[in-house]
């Protein structure tokens, strides 16, 4: 460190010193970093248990220095339910992509929310199946080209992209729903605050907490990371607006 | 305290699980198994276990996965179509080596089938069931009492081998009422340093996974599992022999069928036929060696596998007998329970 | 006048995604297009050491947590 300077930002030590396998510019890494910043700042390494999905972030446990379980495709909500019910004093989160949470695992998602399971969903919505090679997701935008919608998603036969935050916020037992993104520094800061708030609400036992992150996939969107931010701003956010859909009263959280 | 009660099989199963230190039950109603979840729901306020009626068997088995990996003593129960749905999770559980207990109160299949008792899930239970190379330890109780005893044993074996253990019961044993002696409750204290309970500074993080994407590492995991299965095969084979001295005709049957077959043996003996019964109690590991030894006895003329299916365990009997003696089969399907008379008539008409 | 801040970027951790560069309000970061790390990727570096204001935007946007930010002690 140069003399006369102080360190004000560093990689959290709870994020293991490994090179993550994600493509350049992928928000998976950003979200991993944010979660681990919270774990480090709050000193809750012994309290947090995470559940990995199937998809690109299937290897999240390689990087996060906390106890983790790997779930079958779509079943992370059921697995997280099992953990949280056995260890109610821990902070449990499931980390799931759109195929995982909103296609193959929709039933598990909806019913965990409906029971008010007291864990945090971190839902990474990038509108595409990353690991399997860029196929259509339930959240793929109208007209968006993927390897299984090569001429663009056709709503007449595939429906419209599913809005999970709007959907789960209708369920009475859900305590907190917010949609965030990491496409700008301000939004990334907000995303971190949302996850912090979700953990806080979880610790209070107020019900299900659900954070949707509008994410990117430069490799399968076939663009540069910079262009992926443009796509989010121009195409994704008008359809998936950011904001709080549901939250408990302030005095309940504090 | 140990106590004697008159109980329905499914309710006794639930009570046994409570006494064996159950911490989490995750299930979904299905006939003829629903009394287990109903009984546990009724008893929940008096005990410390968690009960969730899941949205499906798929969710239930994955709750079992999460809870078992968190170190708890957990169980789920279902019947045939539900057990098919659970296969995904069981494969993951087997690979991740999570101790937990399953009970399949079998009904007739395939498909939606029937709600009457059957043994037609023998293949599914003993040959793996889901994808990949694995086995569950499979116990085949033939009474309400044994259901209770096997639940205790199942939890014990699950912890001992870090393995899923299942009871392959059926709709009749689940529904029948019998006198049962309930053992003393266990105060269960898990000793599972591998469980995901929150990483403390004194240890590395615990990861529960069935994903080993490099072929060499996945092969190592498979070899580890096979080593465990070998150990289980060497140590845990259980069976019962009935009137096998001087025997010429050996019936092999398990579960409900073994009780019917006992009657067949008694009737045969009364009419001078030297018949006996061999009952596998562990369906996996299968009692191969004891059957092979019986097949080597000169006076033994043949084996007859009697099952409530179209002929499933008979394949394991044939593998055990290994060509030394003829192996025959008699069975009923679709939820039909054979009578002693029809079995003995079949044997007399076709095999003697 | 010394800069208000500076950053250190781990060359080997950087994947050259450029998200830090485009979000630097004072344009003091750039992608080194004449060199690569051992993974064959161009990496970001401080092209103008005088302009950093220690706003942390680069580090917050960096998916790979490759950036450490230092601020002048006032």
XYZ file of C-alpha atoms in Angstrom:
680
model
C 0.000 0.000 0.000
C 1.253 3.444 -0.847
C 1.948 5.654 2.170
C -0.859 8.046 3.007
C -3.568 5.743 1.636
C -5.979 3.306 3.241
C -7.648 0.266 1.769
C -11.376 0.881 1.294
C -12.431 -2.016 -0.908
C -11.037 -5.501 -1.279
C -12.089 -8.947 -2.379
C -13.876 -10.595 0.563
C -11.847 -13.392 2.108
C -14.982 -15.525 2.269
C -14.762 -15.642 -1.527
C -12.050 -18.246 -1.959
C -8.914 -17.095 -3.801
C -9.745 -19.069 -6.907
C -10.356 -18.030 -10.464
C -14.085 -18.447 -11.092
C -15.037 -20.453 -14.180
C -17.659 -17.933 -15.316
C -17.280 -16.133 -18.633
C -15.867 -12.583 -18.639
C -18.471 -10.077 -17.446
C -20.911 -12.673 -16.073
C -23.002 -11.419 -13.167
C -22.881 -14.808 -11.449
C -19.449 -13.776 -10.214
C -20.767 -10.374 -9.155
C -23.578 -11.918 -7.102
C -21.206 -14.455 -5.541
C -18.980 -11.561 -4.541
C -21.859 -9.557 -3.074
C -23.132 -12.477 -0.984
C -19.651 -13.161 0.344
C -19.124 -9.485 1.155
C -22.200 -9.644 3.354
C -21.015 -12.880 4.978
C -17.663 -11.289 5.751
C -18.974 -7.910 6.884
C -21.602 -9.459 9.141
C -19.237 -12.235 10.298
C -21.846 -14.921 9.692
C -19.780 -17.622 8.023
C -20.919 -20.131 10.656
C -24.559 -19.185 10.204
C -25.008 -19.290 6.435
C -25.841 -22.394 4.420
C -26.303 -22.125 0.671
C -27.923 -24.349 -1.925
C -26.493 -24.508 -5.445
C -28.671 -25.074 -8.484
C -28.033 -26.886 -11.722
C -26.736 -24.561 -14.402
C -23.580 -22.461 -14.715
C -23.569 -21.769 -10.983
C -23.637 -25.486 -10.177
C -20.062 -25.003 -8.971
C -20.795 -21.992 -6.741
C -19.590 -24.045 -3.769
C -16.126 -24.053 -5.283
C -15.860 -20.349 -4.529
C -18.034 -19.568 -1.508
C -16.318 -20.433 1.747
C -19.457 -21.602 3.531
C -21.277 -24.910 3.975
C -23.216 -25.699 0.833
C -25.414 -28.324 -0.732
C -25.861 -29.111 -4.382
C -29.490 -29.659 -5.381
C -30.995 -31.547 -8.279
C -32.236 -29.379 -11.148
C -35.170 -27.309 -9.901
C -35.224 -28.746 -6.387
C -33.187 -26.119 -4.552
C -36.290 -24.700 -2.843
C -37.198 -28.120 -1.441
C -33.617 -28.744 -0.343
C -33.426 -25.307 1.294
C -36.730 -26.069 3.026
C -35.252 -29.258 4.468
C -32.163 -27.437 5.748
C -33.954 -24.435 7.212
C -36.565 -26.525 8.999
C -33.838 -28.589 10.633
C -31.626 -25.583 11.418
C -34.044 -22.691 11.960
C -31.381 -20.443 13.459
C -29.212 -20.499 10.346
C -29.452 -18.195 7.352
C -30.293 -20.356 4.355
C -30.354 -19.240 0.739
C -31.009 -20.959 -2.535
C -29.171 -19.660 -5.563
C -31.090 -20.486 -8.725
C -31.244 -19.597 -12.380
C -34.374 -19.033 -14.432
C -34.564 -22.542 -15.865
C -34.053 -23.981 -12.411
C -36.436 -21.764 -10.464
C -39.061 -20.870 -13.070
C -39.280 -23.944 -15.334
C -38.326 -27.319 -13.895
C -38.629 -26.104 -10.307
C -41.728 -23.920 -10.499
C -43.777 -26.135 -8.207
C -41.043 -26.230 -5.562
C -40.594 -22.454 -5.835
C -44.263 -21.580 -5.566
C -44.961 -23.954 -2.703
C -41.919 -22.992 -0.671
C -43.084 -19.379 -1.074
C -46.658 -20.301 -0.244
C -45.599 -22.050 2.958
C -43.627 -18.933 3.796
C -40.439 -20.962 4.095
C -38.084 -18.738 5.959
C -35.144 -18.744 3.562
C -33.926 -16.421 0.828
C -34.274 -17.104 -2.857
C -31.555 -15.496 -4.948
C -32.968 -15.815 -8.425
C -30.625 -15.109 -11.328
C -32.744 -14.195 -14.346
C -30.693 -13.873 -17.501
C -33.347 -15.100 -19.909
C -31.396 -18.050 -21.213
C -29.997 -21.474 -20.346
C -26.296 -20.806 -19.954
C -24.588 -24.093 -19.209
C -26.475 -26.221 -21.714
C -25.603 -23.830 -24.499
C -28.049 -20.957 -24.830
C -31.494 -22.518 -25.082
C -34.766 -20.690 -24.456
C -35.667 -20.050 -20.823
C -39.106 -19.288 -19.383
C -37.823 -15.713 -19.037
C -36.478 -15.351 -22.593
C -37.856 -12.109 -24.015
C -40.354 -11.980 -26.857
C -38.487 -12.255 -30.130
C -35.194 -13.082 -28.426
C -33.100 -15.565 -30.367
C -31.800 -18.642 -28.577
C -30.637 -22.027 -29.845
C -34.139 -23.451 -29.354
C -35.901 -20.309 -30.557
C -33.567 -19.589 -33.461
C -36.104 -17.304 -35.149
C -36.928 -15.461 -31.939
C -39.262 -16.433 -29.105
C -42.770 -16.737 -30.499
C -45.391 -15.900 -27.837
C -48.157 -17.656 -29.787
C -46.538 -21.029 -29.154
C -44.213 -20.432 -26.194
C -46.084 -17.837 -24.178
C -44.603 -14.701 -22.732
C -41.634 -14.489 -20.354
C -42.702 -15.398 -16.835
C -42.522 -12.619 -14.241
C -41.583 -14.480 -11.097
C -41.272 -11.520 -8.740
C -44.749 -10.336 -9.647
C -46.051 -13.885 -9.312
C -44.610 -14.779 -5.919
C -45.403 -11.364 -4.445
C -49.081 -12.381 -4.727
C -48.549 -15.117 -2.137
C -49.532 -14.069 1.350
C -46.698 -15.856 3.184
C -43.994 -14.166 1.157
C -42.423 -11.330 3.158
C -40.120 -9.532 0.776
C -39.729 -9.450 -2.996
C -37.368 -7.159 -4.844
C -36.032 -7.190 -8.380
C -32.536 -5.796 -8.779
C -29.766 -5.810 -11.365
C -25.997 -5.406 -11.522
C -25.869 -3.442 -14.744
C -24.604 -0.223 -13.102
C -22.601 0.522 -9.951
C -25.701 2.059 -8.340
C -27.835 -0.985 -9.142
C -25.132 -3.342 -7.923
C -25.027 -1.455 -4.612
C -28.820 -1.745 -4.442
C -28.611 -5.471 -5.162
C -26.310 -5.907 -2.180
C -28.634 -3.904 0.049
C -31.563 -6.056 -1.104
C -29.794 -9.290 -0.174
C -28.799 -7.779 3.174
C -32.398 -6.847 3.791
C -33.562 -10.311 2.797
C -31.154 -11.919 5.269
C -32.291 -9.515 7.959
C -35.957 -10.363 7.332
C -35.069 -14.048 7.326
C -33.346 -13.686 10.695
C -36.516 -12.065 12.006
C -38.486 -15.047 10.737
C -40.958 -12.954 8.805
C -41.412 -15.280 5.837
C -40.015 -16.024 2.433
C -37.596 -13.517 0.932
C -37.127 -13.424 -2.817
C -34.483 -11.406 -4.661
C -34.591 -11.529 -8.446
C -31.452 -10.333 -10.184
C -31.856 -9.323 -13.819
C -28.615 -10.790 -15.052
C -26.666 -11.279 -18.251
C -25.095 -13.942 -20.409
C -22.692 -12.320 -22.861
C -21.542 -15.682 -24.249
C -24.984 -17.009 -25.139
C -26.454 -13.619 -25.956
C -23.524 -13.468 -28.366
C -22.389 -10.000 -27.381
C -19.679 -8.280 -25.383
C -20.144 -7.758 -21.640
C -20.604 -4.059 -22.388
C -23.331 -4.808 -24.949
C -25.008 -7.097 -22.433
C -25.479 -4.096 -20.131
C -27.129 -2.245 -23.003
C -29.447 -5.187 -23.629
C -30.451 -5.225 -19.967
C -31.189 -1.520 -20.008
C -32.952 -1.392 -23.379
C -34.732 -4.769 -23.532
C -34.843 -6.579 -20.209
C -35.640 -3.852 -17.685
C -38.658 -2.423 -19.534
C -40.245 -5.906 -19.263
C -38.741 -6.831 -15.879
C -38.912 -3.516 -13.993
C -36.670 -3.118 -10.958
C -38.078 -2.344 -7.561
C -39.674 -3.663 -4.409
C -42.834 -5.688 -5.008
C -43.507 -6.514 -1.411
C -41.876 -5.800 1.931
C -42.690 -5.911 5.608
C -43.270 -2.744 7.583
C -40.018 -1.037 8.543
C -40.544 -1.478 12.280
C -40.907 -5.227 11.770
C -37.487 -5.480 10.132
C -35.469 -3.212 12.429
C -40.894 -47.271 27.709
C -41.501 -50.382 25.680
C -45.207 -51.022 25.455
C -47.595 -53.382 23.769
C -50.302 -52.017 21.518
C -52.747 -53.166 18.865
C -51.881 -51.031 15.875
C -52.305 -50.582 12.173
C -49.081 -51.165 10.236
C -48.772 -47.630 8.907
C -49.449 -46.069 12.291
C -46.979 -48.395 13.960
C -44.430 -47.337 11.352
C -44.961 -43.711 12.293
C -44.779 -44.451 16.012
C -41.589 -46.471 15.533
C -39.985 -43.584 13.672
C -40.864 -41.187 16.494
C -39.384 -43.565 19.054
C -36.270 -44.034 16.895
C -35.556 -40.312 17.185
C -37.203 -38.910 14.079
C -36.320 -35.240 13.543
C -37.887 -34.570 10.177
C -40.626 -36.204 8.124
C -41.471 -35.042 4.627
C -44.260 -36.786 2.813
C -47.168 -36.684 0.451
C -50.445 -38.565 0.873
C -50.973 -41.642 -1.265
C -53.064 -44.743 -0.693
C -52.276 -47.163 0.947
C -49.643 -45.209 2.849
C -51.421 -42.038 3.981
C -51.890 -43.172 7.602
C -48.164 -42.652 8.190
C -48.294 -38.931 7.481
C -51.677 -38.660 9.225
C -50.360 -40.372 12.346
C -47.243 -38.202 12.406
C -49.354 -35.062 11.922
C -51.527 -36.091 14.869
C -48.555 -36.805 17.125
C -46.498 -33.774 16.087
C -47.450 -31.499 19.026
C -46.163 -34.102 21.513
C -42.705 -34.404 19.981
C -39.855 -32.388 18.529
C -39.855 -33.511 14.913
C -40.697 -31.336 11.952
C -43.429 -32.521 9.606
C -44.070 -31.089 6.181
C -46.772 -32.240 3.832
C -44.865 -31.515 0.630
C -46.383 -30.430 -2.672
C -45.224 -33.666 -4.300
C -43.067 -36.713 -3.716
C -40.409 -34.932 -5.754
C -40.348 -32.073 -3.264
C -40.578 -34.465 -0.303
C -37.502 -36.450 -1.310
C -35.525 -33.254 -1.861
C -36.551 -31.966 1.555
C -35.213 -35.267 2.868
C -31.981 -34.551 0.989
C -31.614 -31.072 2.486
C -32.524 -32.136 6.004
C -30.369 -35.285 5.966
C -27.430 -33.235 4.706
C -28.053 -30.823 7.573
C -27.422 -33.779 9.876
C -30.936 -34.697 10.946
C -32.588 -38.121 11.308
C -35.199 -38.005 8.572
C -37.690 -40.190 6.787
C -40.269 -40.199 4.051
C -42.881 -42.779 3.160
C -44.906 -43.310 0.040
C -46.490 -45.911 -2.202
C -45.450 -47.129 -5.628
C -46.289 -44.212 -7.982
C -44.874 -41.820 -5.408
C -41.758 -43.918 -5.061
C -41.219 -43.655 -8.813
C -41.325 -39.869 -8.467
C -38.750 -40.009 -5.687
C -36.164 -41.874 -7.728
C -34.448 -38.688 -8.886
C -33.786 -37.587 -5.333
C -32.799 -41.052 -4.150
C -30.093 -41.288 -6.792
C -28.663 -37.952 -5.584
C -28.974 -39.067 -1.961
C -27.162 -42.331 -2.674
C -24.317 -40.549 -4.441
C -24.079 -37.830 -1.779
C -24.158 -40.583 0.881
C -26.920 -39.173 3.022
C -28.390 -41.315 5.787
C -32.175 -41.386 5.634
C -35.061 -43.833 5.627
C -37.705 -44.567 3.008
C -40.709 -46.831 3.184
C -42.599 -47.947 0.104
C -46.002 -49.357 1.029
C -46.301 -51.060 -2.327
C -49.505 -51.164 -4.360
C -50.117 -52.896 -7.658
C -48.715 -51.348 -10.808
C -47.667 -50.462 -13.407
C -49.065 -46.998 -13.929
C -51.688 -45.742 -11.568
C -52.450 -49.426 -11.103
C -54.439 -50.319 -8.057
C -54.423 -49.642 -4.332
C -54.240 -53.297 -3.340
C -51.022 -54.825 -1.970
C -48.307 -55.931 -4.317
C -44.599 -56.739 -4.479
C -44.143 -55.439 -7.995
C -41.614 -52.772 -6.974
C -38.977 -55.372 -6.085
C -36.835 -54.602 -9.137
C -37.093 -50.850 -8.549
C -36.150 -51.213 -4.895
C -33.295 -53.687 -5.178
C -31.645 -52.818 -8.470
C -31.136 -49.119 -7.807
C -34.310 -47.500 -9.033
C -32.917 -44.215 -10.287
C -30.043 -43.468 -12.612
C -26.475 -44.523 -11.956
C -24.801 -47.392 -10.105
C -26.129 -47.603 -6.596
C -28.100 -49.668 -4.146
C -30.271 -48.935 -1.183
C -30.284 -51.270 1.772
C -33.724 -52.852 1.382
C -35.588 -54.479 4.256
C -38.696 -56.571 3.646
C -40.860 -56.720 6.799
C -43.640 -59.306 6.918
C -45.606 -58.086 9.935
C -46.510 -54.966 11.863
C -43.969 -55.954 14.514
C -41.239 -56.302 11.967
C -42.189 -52.961 10.423
C -41.451 -51.387 13.783
C -38.226 -53.326 14.284
C -37.067 -52.568 10.770
C -37.597 -48.835 11.212
C -35.189 -48.906 14.155
C -32.773 -51.035 12.177
C -33.114 -48.815 9.097
C -32.129 -45.655 10.962
C -29.209 -47.482 12.542
C -27.928 -48.855 9.231
C -28.447 -45.512 7.503
C -26.129 -43.797 9.970
C -23.674 -46.678 10.068
C -23.115 -46.675 6.313
C -24.116 -43.094 5.426
C -26.647 -44.660 3.119
C -30.338 -44.485 2.318
C -32.241 -47.468 3.689
C -35.723 -48.510 2.668
C -38.533 -50.707 3.829
C -40.225 -52.552 0.991
C -43.565 -53.235 2.612
C -46.973 -53.502 0.989
C -50.526 -52.294 1.280
C -51.632 -55.282 3.359
C -48.940 -54.932 6.027
C -49.525 -51.191 6.044
C -53.256 -51.584 6.550
C -53.499 -54.639 8.808
C -53.794 -54.357 12.577
C -51.661 -56.563 14.786
C -50.289 -56.705 18.252
C -46.991 -54.899 18.410
C -44.352 -54.312 21.053
C -42.965 -50.816 20.706
C -39.339 -50.501 21.847
C -38.001 -47.841 24.189
C -37.606 -44.419 22.616
C -34.101 -43.398 21.611
C -32.642 -40.051 22.525
C -30.952 -39.397 19.238
C -27.731 -37.417 19.175
C -26.371 -37.062 15.660
C -22.628 -37.414 15.204
C -22.167 -36.154 11.669
C -19.094 -33.973 11.256
C -19.705 -33.916 7.504
C -23.118 -32.235 7.785
C -23.779 -28.709 6.541
C -24.508 -26.992 9.820
C -22.601 -23.749 9.230
C -18.834 -23.499 8.732
C -17.036 -22.901 12.004
C -13.404 -21.670 12.096
C -12.142 -25.055 13.280
C -13.013 -26.877 10.084
C -13.102 -26.661 6.300
C -16.457 -25.985 4.703
C -18.723 -28.980 4.258
C -20.107 -29.570 0.798
C -22.814 -32.093 0.015
C -22.889 -32.869 -3.667
C -23.274 -35.655 -6.187
C -21.499 -33.699 -8.918
C -17.960 -34.752 -9.799
C -17.620 -33.571 -13.329
C -14.163 -34.989 -14.007
C -14.535 -38.607 -15.064
C -11.563 -39.718 -12.961
C -13.014 -38.191 -9.813
C -16.487 -39.531 -10.551
C -15.003 -42.979 -10.984
C -13.342 -42.637 -7.592
C -16.721 -41.765 -6.075
C -18.217 -44.827 -7.748
C -15.434 -47.040 -6.462
C -15.993 -45.669 -2.969
C -19.693 -46.467 -3.223
C -18.988 -49.966 -4.549
C -16.581 -50.561 -1.675
C -19.342 -49.588 0.728
C -21.866 -51.842 -1.016
C -19.387 -54.697 -0.750
C -19.018 -54.096 2.971
C -22.794 -54.005 3.399
C -23.123 -57.237 1.417
C -20.560 -58.915 3.665
C -22.091 -57.724 6.936
C -25.774 -57.066 6.663
C -27.455 -60.036 4.969
C -30.478 -61.129 6.954
C -32.870 -64.017 6.331
C -35.169 -66.502 8.021
C -35.294 -70.265 7.531
C -38.420 -72.288 8.208
C -38.526 -76.117 8.260
C -35.474 -76.510 6.058
C -34.108 -79.680 7.742
C -34.497 -82.647 5.373
C -36.135 -80.301 2.855
C -36.809 -81.240 -0.776
C -38.901 -78.318 -2.001
C -37.897 -74.819 -0.975
C -40.250 -71.912 -1.305
C -38.501 -68.553 -1.402
C -40.643 -65.572 -0.596
C -40.495 -62.280 1.268
C -42.827 -59.866 2.998
C -46.523 -60.695 3.030
C -45.987 -63.652 0.693
C -43.654 -65.278 3.196
C -46.497 -65.491 5.729
C -48.744 -67.136 3.185
C -45.910 -69.424 2.201
C -45.446 -70.545 5.808
C -48.996 -71.782 5.732
C -48.240 -73.541 2.441
C -45.242 -75.256 4.021
C -47.309 -76.376 7.019
C -50.026 -77.772 4.760
C -47.465 -79.527 2.567
C -45.769 -81.053 5.588
C -49.145 -82.332 6.804
C -49.572 -84.161 3.519
C -46.057 -85.599 3.702
C -44.282 -83.249 1.292
C -40.891 -82.192 2.564
C -41.264 -78.498 1.991
C -39.585 -75.523 3.670
C -39.389 -71.767 3.397
C -36.446 -69.489 2.882
C -37.287 -65.843 3.526
C -34.911 -63.057 2.548
C -35.252 -60.239 5.101
C -32.696 -58.001 3.434
C -33.769 -57.876 -0.199
C -30.603 -55.964 -0.881
C -28.096 -57.250 0.000
C -29.775 -60.435 -1.184
C -28.952 -63.625 0.758
C -27.163 -65.204 -2.173
C -24.755 -67.416 -0.258
C -27.286 -69.158 2.018
C -29.436 -69.984 -1.017
C -26.417 -71.244 -2.910
C -25.585 -73.513 0.031
C -29.138 -74.870 0.116
C -28.920 -75.541 -3.621
C -25.848 -77.668 -2.981
C -27.752 -80.062 -0.706
C -28.436 -83.302 -2.588
C -31.926 -83.884 -1.228
C -33.141 -80.464 -2.411
C -35.142 -80.952 -5.588
C -36.104 -77.423 -6.575
C -36.852 -73.857 -5.522
C -40.161 -72.095 -5.992
C -40.169 -68.328 -5.751
C -43.612 -67.154 -4.657
C -44.241 -63.458 -5.143
C -47.001 -60.907 -5.593
C -45.686 -59.866 -8.980
C -44.927 -61.330 -12.396
C -41.601 -62.778 -11.308
C -38.957 -60.424 -10.018
C -37.113 -61.855 -7.003
C -37.023 -65.184 -8.876
C -34.173 -63.708 -10.940
C -32.072 -63.226 -7.807
C -32.980 -66.725 -6.648
C -31.815 -68.112 -10.000
C -28.567 -66.158 -9.779
C -28.027 -67.559 -6.281
C -28.902 -71.154 -7.190
C -26.657 -70.709 -10.206
C -28.042 -73.619 -12.205
C -27.578 -76.210 -9.478
C -31.299 -76.906 -9.155
C -34.416 -75.920 -11.077
C -36.030 -72.655 -9.972
C -39.751 -72.151 -10.526
C -42.047 -69.236 -9.995
C -45.584 -68.690 -8.870
C -47.113 -65.265 -8.528
C -50.209 -63.114 -8.775
C -50.231 -59.556 -10.041
C -52.338 -56.420 -9.978
C -52.950 -56.396 -6.235
C -54.166 -60.008 -5.895
C -52.943 -61.808 -2.780
C -52.515 -65.539 -3.489
C -54.132 -68.045 -1.118
C -52.205 -70.944 0.422
C -54.499 -73.364 -1.378
C -53.835 -72.013 -4.832
C -50.099 -72.047 -4.208
C -50.030 -75.606 -2.970
C -52.325 -76.743 -5.761
C -50.078 -75.105 -8.306
C -47.034 -76.830 -6.815
C -48.750 -80.202 -6.658
C -50.056 -79.997 -10.203
C -46.940 -78.663 -11.871
C -43.839 -79.431 -9.854
C -44.224 -82.640 -7.887
C -1.337 17.029 -6.275
C -1.435 13.313 -5.418
C -4.540 11.458 -6.555
C -7.482 10.903 -4.174
C -7.107 7.208 -4.688
C -5.664 4.366 -6.646
C -6.544 0.788 -7.469
C -4.643 -2.462 -7.737
C -5.911 -4.941 -10.288
C -4.967 -8.608 -10.108
C -3.746 -9.300 -13.625
C -4.296 -13.040 -13.358
C -7.824 -12.690 -11.909
C -8.915 -10.122 -14.505
C -10.812 -11.536 -17.471
C -10.790 -8.330 -19.487
C -14.551 -7.859 -19.456
C -14.056 -4.093 -19.513
C -16.912 -3.374 -17.070
C -14.572 -1.449 -14.774
C -13.227 0.615 -17.631
C -16.619 1.769 -18.895
C -17.834 2.645 -15.415
C -14.827 4.706 -14.350
C -16.111 8.266 -14.116
C -12.646 9.778 -14.598
C -11.457 7.400 -17.338
C -8.364 6.411 -15.429
C -8.701 2.718 -16.321
C -8.076 1.009 -19.640
C -7.744 -2.445 -21.089
C -4.171 -3.351 -21.918
C -4.609 -4.515 -25.492
C -0.916 -5.036 -26.063
C -0.454 -7.665 -23.366
C -2.268 -10.685 -21.956
C -2.238 -12.600 -18.700
C -1.414 -16.303 -18.576
C -4.987 -17.123 -19.652
C -4.461 -15.159 -22.851
C -6.789 -12.368 -21.796
C -6.193 -8.641 -21.958
C -6.367 -7.111 -18.518
C -7.419 -3.767 -17.093
C -4.861 -1.383 -15.625
C -4.548 2.195 -14.406
C -3.809 4.261 -17.431
C -4.016 7.588 -15.598
C -2.862 7.432 -12.005
C -3.666 11.051 -11.263
C -7.398 10.923 -11.855
C -8.647 8.158 -9.535
C -11.185 9.456 -7.024
C -11.545 6.155 -5.107
C -15.256 5.966 -5.956
C -15.103 2.118 -6.008
C -17.326 1.867 -9.067
C -14.746 -0.262 -10.855
C -14.418 -2.672 -7.940
C -18.160 -2.923 -7.454
C -18.686 -3.707 -11.130
C -15.778 -6.156 -11.334
C -17.429 -9.594 -11.411
C -14.214 -11.323 -10.469
C -13.316 -9.265 -7.420
C -9.967 -8.471 -9.005
C -9.805 -4.856 -7.872
C -8.617 -3.421 -4.555
C -9.317 0.255 -3.921
C -7.214 2.615 -1.830
C -8.205 6.079 -0.708
C -5.994 8.945 0.353
C -6.162 9.471 4.106
C -7.502 12.950 4.606
